[in-house]
PDB file of C-alpha atoms in Angstrom:
ATOM      1  CA  MET P   3    -100.806  71.373 -27.246  1.00  0.00           C
ATOM      2  CA  LEU P   4    -102.113  73.917 -24.728  1.00  0.00           C
ATOM      3  CA  SER P   5     -98.556  74.765 -23.663  1.00  0.00           C
ATOM      4  CA  VAL P   6     -97.500  75.260 -27.291  1.00  0.00           C
ATOM      5  CA  LEU P   7    -100.568  77.395 -28.011  1.00  0.00           C
ATOM      6  CA  ARG P   8     -99.828  79.648 -25.036  1.00  0.00           C
ATOM      7  CA  LYS P   9     -96.217  80.137 -26.155  1.00  0.00           C
ATOM      8  CA  TYR P  10     -97.379  80.897 -29.683  1.00  0.00           C
ATOM      9  CA  ARG P  11     -99.891  83.503 -28.495  1.00  0.00           C
ATOM     10  CA  LYS P  12     -97.318  85.091 -26.189  1.00  0.00           C
ATOM     11  CA  ALA P  13     -94.798  85.344 -29.030  1.00  0.00           C
ATOM     12  CA  LYS P  14     -97.422  86.927 -31.291  1.00  0.00           C
ATOM     13  CA  GLU P  15     -98.528  89.393 -28.611  1.00  0.00           C
ATOM     14  CA  GLN P  16     -94.932  90.457 -27.938  1.00  0.00           C
ATOM     15  CA  LYS P  17     -94.263  90.684 -31.686  1.00  0.00           C
ATOM     16  CA  LEU P  18     -91.490  88.099 -31.510  1.00  0.00           C
ATOM     17  CA  LEU P  19     -92.914  86.002 -34.357  1.00  0.00           C
ATOM     18  CA  LEU P  20     -93.573  87.136 -37.919  1.00  0.00           C
ATOM     19  CA  LEU P  21     -95.249  84.615 -40.205  1.00  0.00           C
ATOM     20  CA  LEU P  22     -94.639  85.075 -43.935  1.00  0.00           C
ATOM     21  CA  PRO P  23     -96.443  82.385 -45.965  1.00  0.00           C
ATOM     22  CA  PHE P  24     -95.242  81.340 -49.412  1.00  0.00           C
ATOM     23  CA  THR P  25     -96.451  78.810 -51.962  1.00  0.00           C
ATOM     24  CA  THR P  26     -93.835  78.921 -54.743  1.00  0.00           C
ATOM     25  CA  VAL P  27     -90.064  78.704 -54.996  1.00  0.00           C
ATOM     26  CA  THR P  28     -90.008  82.171 -56.543  1.00  0.00           C
ATOM     27  CA  SER P  29     -91.887  83.801 -53.661  1.00  0.00           C
ATOM     28  CA  TYR P  30     -89.676  81.958 -51.151  1.00  0.00           C
ATOM     29  CA  LEU P  31     -86.440  83.204 -52.735  1.00  0.00           C
ATOM     30  CA  PHE P  32     -87.582  86.813 -53.106  1.00  0.00           C
ATOM     31  CA  THR P  33     -88.886  86.829 -49.514  1.00  0.00           C
ATOM     32  CA  LEU P  34     -85.651  85.342 -48.207  1.00  0.00           C
ATOM     33  CA  ARG P  35     -83.601  87.977 -50.008  1.00  0.00           C
ATOM     34  CA  ALA P  36     -85.796  90.780 -48.632  1.00  0.00           C
ATOM     35  CA  ILE P  37     -85.512  89.427 -45.077  1.00  0.00           C
ATOM     36  CA  ALA P  38     -81.752  89.024 -45.374  1.00  0.00           C
ATOM     37  CA  CYS P  39     -81.368  92.621 -46.529  1.00  0.00           C
ATOM     38  CA  GLU P  40     -83.506  93.892 -43.635  1.00  0.00           C
ATOM     39  CA  MET P  41     -81.549  91.798 -41.121  1.00  0.00           C
ATOM     40  CA  ARG P  42     -78.155  92.913 -42.366  1.00  0.00           C
ATOM     41  CA  CYS P  43     -78.043  95.550 -39.619  1.00  0.00           C
ATOM     42  CA  LEU P  44     -77.880  92.717 -37.041  1.00  0.00           C
ATOM     43  CA  GLY P  45     -74.491  91.625 -38.341  1.00  0.00           C
ATOM     44  CA  ASN P  46     -73.278  88.336 -36.916  1.00  0.00           C
ATOM     45  CA  GLU P  47     -76.137  88.208 -34.392  1.00  0.00           C
ATOM     46  CA  ALA P  48     -78.467  87.166 -37.227  1.00  0.00           C
ATOM     47  CA  LEU P  49     -79.095  83.466 -37.783  1.00  0.00           C
ATOM     48  CA  PHE P  50     -80.771  81.854 -40.790  1.00  0.00           C
ATOM     49  CA  TYR P  51     -82.317  78.437 -40.111  1.00  0.00           C
ATOM     50  CA  LEU P  52     -83.201  77.243 -43.623  1.00  0.00           C
ATOM     51  CA  ALA P  53     -85.533  74.366 -42.835  1.00  0.00           C
ATOM     52  CA  ALA P  54     -87.960  74.882 -45.745  1.00  0.00           C
ATOM     53  CA  ALA P  55     -88.004  71.796 -47.961  1.00  0.00           C
ATOM     54  CA  VAL P  56     -87.391  73.457 -51.324  1.00  0.00           C
ATOM     55  CA  SER P  57     -87.442  71.140 -54.325  1.00  0.00           C
ATOM     56  CA  ASP P  58     -84.338  70.808 -56.494  1.00  0.00           C
ATOM     57  CA  PHE P  59     -86.422  71.355 -59.647  1.00  0.00           C
ATOM     58  CA  PHE P  60     -89.397  73.538 -60.557  1.00  0.00           C
ATOM     59  CA  VAL P  61     -91.457  74.932 -63.428  1.00  0.00           C
ATOM     60  CA  PRO P  62     -90.552  78.612 -63.996  1.00  0.00           C
ATOM     61  CA  PRO P  63     -93.549  80.993 -64.174  1.00  0.00           C
ATOM     62  CA  ASP P  64     -92.831  81.863 -67.805  1.00  0.00           C
ATOM     63  CA  LYS P  65     -93.161  78.172 -68.737  1.00  0.00           C
ATOM     64  CA  MET P  66     -96.439  77.577 -66.909  1.00  0.00           C
ATOM     65  CA  ALA P  67     -99.620  77.152 -68.936  1.00  0.00           C
ATOM     66  CA  GLU P  68    -102.081  79.982 -68.391  1.00  0.00           C
ATOM     67  CA  HIS P  69    -105.115  77.687 -68.556  1.00  0.00           C
ATOM     68  CA  LYS P  70    -105.953  74.043 -67.916  1.00  0.00           C
ATOM     69  CA  ILE P  71    -104.024  71.658 -70.163  1.00  0.00           C
ATOM     70  CA  GLN P  72    -106.523  70.015 -72.472  1.00  0.00           C
ATOM     71  CA  SER P  73    -106.037  66.331 -73.242  1.00  0.00           C
ATOM     72  CA  GLY P  74    -106.708  67.078 -76.908  1.00  0.00           C
ATOM     73  CA  ASP P  75    -103.675  69.369 -76.978  1.00  0.00           C
ATOM     74  CA  VAL P  76    -101.273  66.658 -75.805  1.00  0.00           C
ATOM     75  CA  PRO P  77     -99.302  65.253 -78.782  1.00  0.00           C
ATOM     76  CA  GLU P  78     -99.181  61.579 -79.642  1.00  0.00           C
ATOM     77  CA  SER P  79     -96.263  59.720 -78.111  1.00  0.00           C
ATOM     78  CA  THR P  80     -93.599  58.615 -80.579  1.00  0.00           C
ATOM     79  CA  SER P  81     -92.406  55.796 -78.304  1.00  0.00           C
ATOM     80  CA  GLY P  82     -95.515  53.669 -78.561  1.00  0.00           C
ATOM     81  CA  ALA P  83     -98.683  53.404 -76.547  1.00  0.00           C
ATOM     82  CA  SER P  84     -98.647  54.427 -72.903  1.00  0.00           C
ATOM     83  CA  PRO P  85     -99.401  51.873 -70.103  1.00  0.00           C
ATOM     84  CA  GLY P  86    -102.833  53.447 -69.673  1.00  0.00           C
ATOM     85  CA  GLY P  87    -103.888  52.291 -73.112  1.00  0.00           C
ATOM     86  CA  GLY P  88    -103.638  55.608 -74.986  1.00  0.00           C
ATOM     87  CA  GLY P  89    -100.959  56.852 -77.313  1.00  0.00           C
ATOM     88  CA  LYS P  90    -100.558  60.237 -75.625  1.00  0.00           C
ATOM     89  CA  LYS P  91     -98.004  61.192 -73.032  1.00  0.00           C
ATOM     90  CA  LEU P  92     -97.567  64.514 -71.185  1.00  0.00           C
ATOM     91  CA  VAL P  93     -93.906  65.384 -70.605  1.00  0.00           C
ATOM     92  CA  ILE P  94     -93.049  68.149 -68.108  1.00  0.00           C
ATOM     93  CA  ASP P  95     -89.727  69.950 -68.572  1.00  0.00           C
ATOM     94  CA  LEU P  96     -88.331  71.089 -65.194  1.00  0.00           C
ATOM     95  CA  ASP P  97     -85.588  73.635 -64.520  1.00  0.00           C
ATOM     96  CA  PRO P  98     -83.129  73.429 -61.605  1.00  0.00           C
ATOM     97  CA  VAL P  99     -83.930  75.767 -58.717  1.00  0.00           C
ATOM     98  CA  PRO P 100     -81.449  78.691 -58.624  1.00  0.00           C
ATOM     99  CA  LYS P 101     -78.556  78.115 -56.227  1.00  0.00           C
ATOM    100  CA  PHE P 102     -79.504  80.829 -53.764  1.00  0.00           C
ATOM    101  CA  LEU P 103     -77.384  79.655 -50.812  1.00  0.00           C
ATOM    102  CA  LYS P 104     -74.149  81.040 -52.262  1.00  0.00           C
ATOM    103  CA  ARG P 105     -75.820  84.420 -52.792  1.00  0.00           C
ATOM    104  CA  LEU P 106     -77.151  84.394 -49.229  1.00  0.00           C
ATOM    105  CA  VAL P 107     -73.722  83.619 -47.782  1.00  0.00           C
ATOM    106  CA  GLU P 108     -71.702  86.004 -49.935  1.00  0.00           C
ATOM    107  CA  ARG P 109     -74.041  88.919 -50.636  1.00  0.00           C
ATOM    108  CA  TRP P 110     -77.377  88.933 -48.823  1.00  0.00           C
ATOM    109  CA  ALA P 111     -76.204  88.061 -45.287  1.00  0.00           C
ATOM    110  CA  PRO P 112     -72.378  87.868 -45.278  1.00  0.00           C
ATOM    111  CA  GLU P 113     -72.007  88.209 -41.483  1.00  0.00           C
ATOM    112  CA  ALA P 114     -74.912  86.025 -40.345  1.00  0.00           C
ATOM    113  CA  MET P 115     -74.750  82.397 -39.269  1.00  0.00           C
ATOM    114  CA  ILE P 116     -76.275  80.237 -42.020  1.00  0.00           C
ATOM    115  CA  VAL P 117     -77.761  76.825 -41.187  1.00  0.00           C
ATOM    116  CA  SER P 118     -78.965  74.648 -44.064  1.00  0.00           C
ATOM    117  CA  PHE P 119     -80.542  71.189 -44.200  1.00  0.00           C
ATOM    118  CA  LYS P 120     -79.708  68.179 -46.341  1.00  0.00           C
ATOM    119  CA  LEU P 121     -82.267  65.388 -46.735  1.00  0.00           C
ATOM    120  CA  GLU P 122     -81.206  62.049 -48.221  1.00  0.00           C
ATOM    121  CA  THR P 123     -82.703  58.583 -48.601  1.00  0.00           C
ATOM    122  CA  ASP P 124     -79.361  56.742 -48.759  1.00  0.00           C
ATOM    123  CA  PRO P 125     -77.554  56.827 -45.354  1.00  0.00           C
ATOM    124  CA  SER P 126     -74.195  56.131 -47.005  1.00  0.00           C
ATOM    125  CA  LEU P 127     -74.396  59.448 -48.898  1.00  0.00           C
ATOM    126  CA  LEU P 128     -75.472  61.748 -46.080  1.00  0.00           C
ATOM    127  CA  LEU P 129     -72.122  62.817 -44.610  1.00  0.00           C
ATOM    128  CA  LYS P 130     -70.568  63.179 -48.061  1.00  0.00           C
ATOM    129  CA  LYS P 131     -73.420  65.375 -49.288  1.00  0.00           C
ATOM    130  CA  CYS P 132     -73.312  67.542 -46.153  1.00  0.00           C
ATOM    131  CA  ASN P 133     -69.576  68.117 -46.547  1.00  0.00           C
ATOM    132  CA  GLN P 134     -70.019  68.883 -50.240  1.00  0.00           C
ATOM    133  CA  SER P 135     -72.602  71.535 -49.344  1.00  0.00           C
ATOM    134  CA  LEU P 136     -70.232  73.126 -46.817  1.00  0.00           C
ATOM    135  CA  ASP P 137     -67.388  73.163 -49.338  1.00  0.00           C
ATOM    136  CA  ARG P 138     -69.539  74.574 -52.125  1.00  0.00           C
ATOM    137  CA  TYR P 139     -71.261  77.373 -50.213  1.00  0.00           C
ATOM    138  CA  ALA P 140     -68.841  78.048 -47.336  1.00  0.00           C
ATOM    139  CA  HIS P 141     -71.572  78.502 -44.736  1.00  0.00           C
ATOM    140  CA  HIS P 142     -71.495  77.418 -41.094  1.00  0.00           C
ATOM    141  CA  LEU P 143     -73.607  74.346 -40.429  1.00  0.00           C
ATOM    142  CA  VAL P 144     -75.467  71.635 -42.339  1.00  0.00           C
ATOM    143  CA  ILE P 145     -78.078  69.556 -40.526  1.00  0.00           C
ATOM    144  CA  GLY P 146     -78.408  66.261 -42.351  1.00  0.00           C
ATOM    145  CA  ASN P 147     -81.240  63.802 -42.005  1.00  0.00           C
ATOM    146  CA  ILE P 148     -82.470  60.580 -43.547  1.00  0.00           C
ATOM    147  CA  LEU P 149     -86.053  60.522 -44.808  1.00  0.00           C
ATOM    148  CA  ALA P 150     -86.958  57.364 -42.874  1.00  0.00           C
ATOM    149  CA  THR P 151     -85.519  58.576 -39.543  1.00  0.00           C
ATOM    150  CA  ARG P 152     -85.795  62.370 -39.839  1.00  0.00           C
ATOM    151  CA  LYS P 153     -88.129  62.605 -36.816  1.00  0.00           C
ATOM    152  CA  TYR P 154     -85.699  60.801 -34.512  1.00  0.00           C
ATOM    153  CA  GLU P 155     -82.130  61.731 -35.453  1.00  0.00           C
ATOM    154  CA  VAL P 156     -80.107  64.335 -37.338  1.00  0.00           C
ATOM    155  CA  LEU P 157     -76.454  64.841 -38.192  1.00  0.00           C
ATOM    156  CA  PHE P 158     -74.776  68.178 -37.378  1.00  0.00           C
ATOM    157  CA  VAL P 159     -71.933  68.789 -39.825  1.00  0.00           C
ATOM    158  CA  GLU P 160     -69.485  71.674 -39.481  1.00  0.00           C
ATOM    159  CA  GLU P 161     -66.065  72.079 -41.034  1.00  0.00           C
ATOM    160  CA  GLY P 162     -63.964  69.232 -39.662  1.00  0.00           C
ATOM    161  CA  SER P 163     -66.632  67.718 -37.397  1.00  0.00           C
ATOM    162  CA  ALA P 164     -69.839  65.687 -37.488  1.00  0.00           C
ATOM    163  CA  GLN P 165     -72.130  64.874 -34.559  1.00  0.00           C
ATOM    164  CA  TRP P 166     -75.329  62.836 -34.408  1.00  0.00           C
ATOM    165  CA  VAL P 167     -78.222  64.131 -32.323  1.00  0.00           C
ATOM    166  CA  HIS P 168     -80.803  61.497 -31.350  1.00  0.00           C
ATOM    167  CA  LEU P 169     -84.051  61.452 -29.464  1.00  0.00           C
ATOM    168  CA  PRO P 170     -83.927  59.156 -26.427  1.00  0.00           C
ATOM    169  CA  ALA P 171     -84.823  55.586 -27.365  1.00  0.00           C
ATOM    170  CA  SER P 172     -88.126  55.757 -25.497  1.00  0.00           C
ATOM    171  CA  ASP P 173     -89.182  58.733 -27.612  1.00  0.00           C
ATOM    172  CA  GLY P 174     -87.959  57.531 -30.998  1.00  0.00           C
ATOM    173  CA  ASN P 175     -88.963  54.879 -33.457  1.00  0.00           C
ATOM    174  CA  SER P 176     -88.785  52.109 -30.860  1.00  0.00           C
ATOM    175  CA  GLY P 177     -92.490  52.564 -30.198  1.00  0.00           C
ATOM    176  CA  GLY P 178     -92.318  54.844 -27.173  1.00  0.00           C
ATOM    177  CA  SER P 179     -93.881  58.235 -26.543  1.00  0.00           C
ATOM    178  CA  GLU P 180     -93.853  60.740 -29.405  1.00  0.00           C
ATOM    179  CA  GLU P 181     -94.347  63.806 -27.219  1.00  0.00           C
ATOM    180  CA  VAL P 182     -90.725  64.924 -27.686  1.00  0.00           C
ATOM    181  CA  GLU P 183     -89.974  66.464 -31.078  1.00  0.00           C
ATOM    182  CA  ILE P 184     -86.483  66.300 -32.574  1.00  0.00           C
ATOM    183  CA  GLU P 185     -86.609  70.107 -33.000  1.00  0.00           C
ATOM    184  CA  SER P 186     -86.518  70.444 -29.191  1.00  0.00           C
ATOM    185  CA  LEU P 187     -82.957  69.089 -29.395  1.00  0.00           C
ATOM    186  CA  ILE P 188     -81.952  70.767 -32.649  1.00  0.00           C
ATOM    187  CA  VAL P 189     -82.806  74.353 -31.733  1.00  0.00           C
ATOM    188  CA  PRO P 190     -80.840  74.528 -28.422  1.00  0.00           C
ATOM    189  CA  GLU P 191     -77.854  72.929 -30.170  1.00  0.00           C
ATOM    190  CA  VAL P 192     -77.996  75.523 -32.958  1.00  0.00           C
ATOM    191  CA  ILE P 193     -78.235  78.338 -30.397  1.00  0.00           C
ATOM    192  CA  LYS P 194     -75.218  76.950 -28.550  1.00  0.00           C
ATOM    193  CA  ARG P 195     -73.166  76.859 -31.738  1.00  0.00           C
ATOM    194  CA  HIS P 196     -74.255  80.365 -32.678  1.00  0.00           C
ATOM    195  CA  GLU P 197     -73.191  81.677 -29.261  1.00  0.00           C
ATOM    196  CA  LYS P 198     -69.858  79.908 -29.675  1.00  0.00           C
ATOM    197  CA  MET P 199     -69.406  81.568 -33.057  1.00  0.00           C
ATOM    198  CA  LEU P 200     -70.150  85.011 -31.558  1.00  0.00           C
ATOM    199  CA  LEU P 201     -67.613  84.495 -28.757  1.00  0.00           C
ATOM    200  CA  LYS P 202     -64.983  83.381 -31.256  1.00  0.00           C
ATOM    201  CA  ARG P 203     -65.525  86.439 -33.460  1.00  0.00           C
ATOM    202  CA  ALA P 204     -65.495  88.753 -30.426  1.00  0.00           C
ATOM    203  CA  ALA P 205     -62.155  87.292 -29.320  1.00  0.00           C
ATOM    204  CA  ILE P 206     -60.673  87.896 -32.777  1.00  0.00           C
ATOM    205  CA  ARG P 207     -61.717  91.547 -32.675  1.00  0.00           C
TER     206      ARG P 207
END
């Protein structure tokens, strides 16, 4: 922890780290767009590592209640009594989160490398879902993970290739040391692929 703290302080002192907190999907999307527009001058040297776990559904601000929902305001359920013994049931209507990734790729940061994440609970769906994301948004890399093993292994999926990245057995879920974080393997691999992308684009020019 001391080593991490020293690196954090050094990064802050050298102004290499800017922390921008957010608490809602709306603030996240507006902040991401603003950052992408500011970073556009970096061209293909920019890299977006979209690791924030954004929900697929949310309650839009215009549909949120201004004050506390009173139990007396909840209508009676028409489908019979609820399991709790009362006849009232609160139903929340959620909207899908706007598909911002396509906008990021095509308009906000068209030259940057875009890395997204795909979390699944069913291992049999992971590769399929990662490839679907690549096809739909035409970005560069999807890092897939399974909820139960997300701290120990991830799947790197690019167009035409897929590669698993694992922590060593002694550091994974076999009961060994947990000092090594999976991010210590992910980040260097992403950097390597970004550098490869830059060399490829330089050769084309």
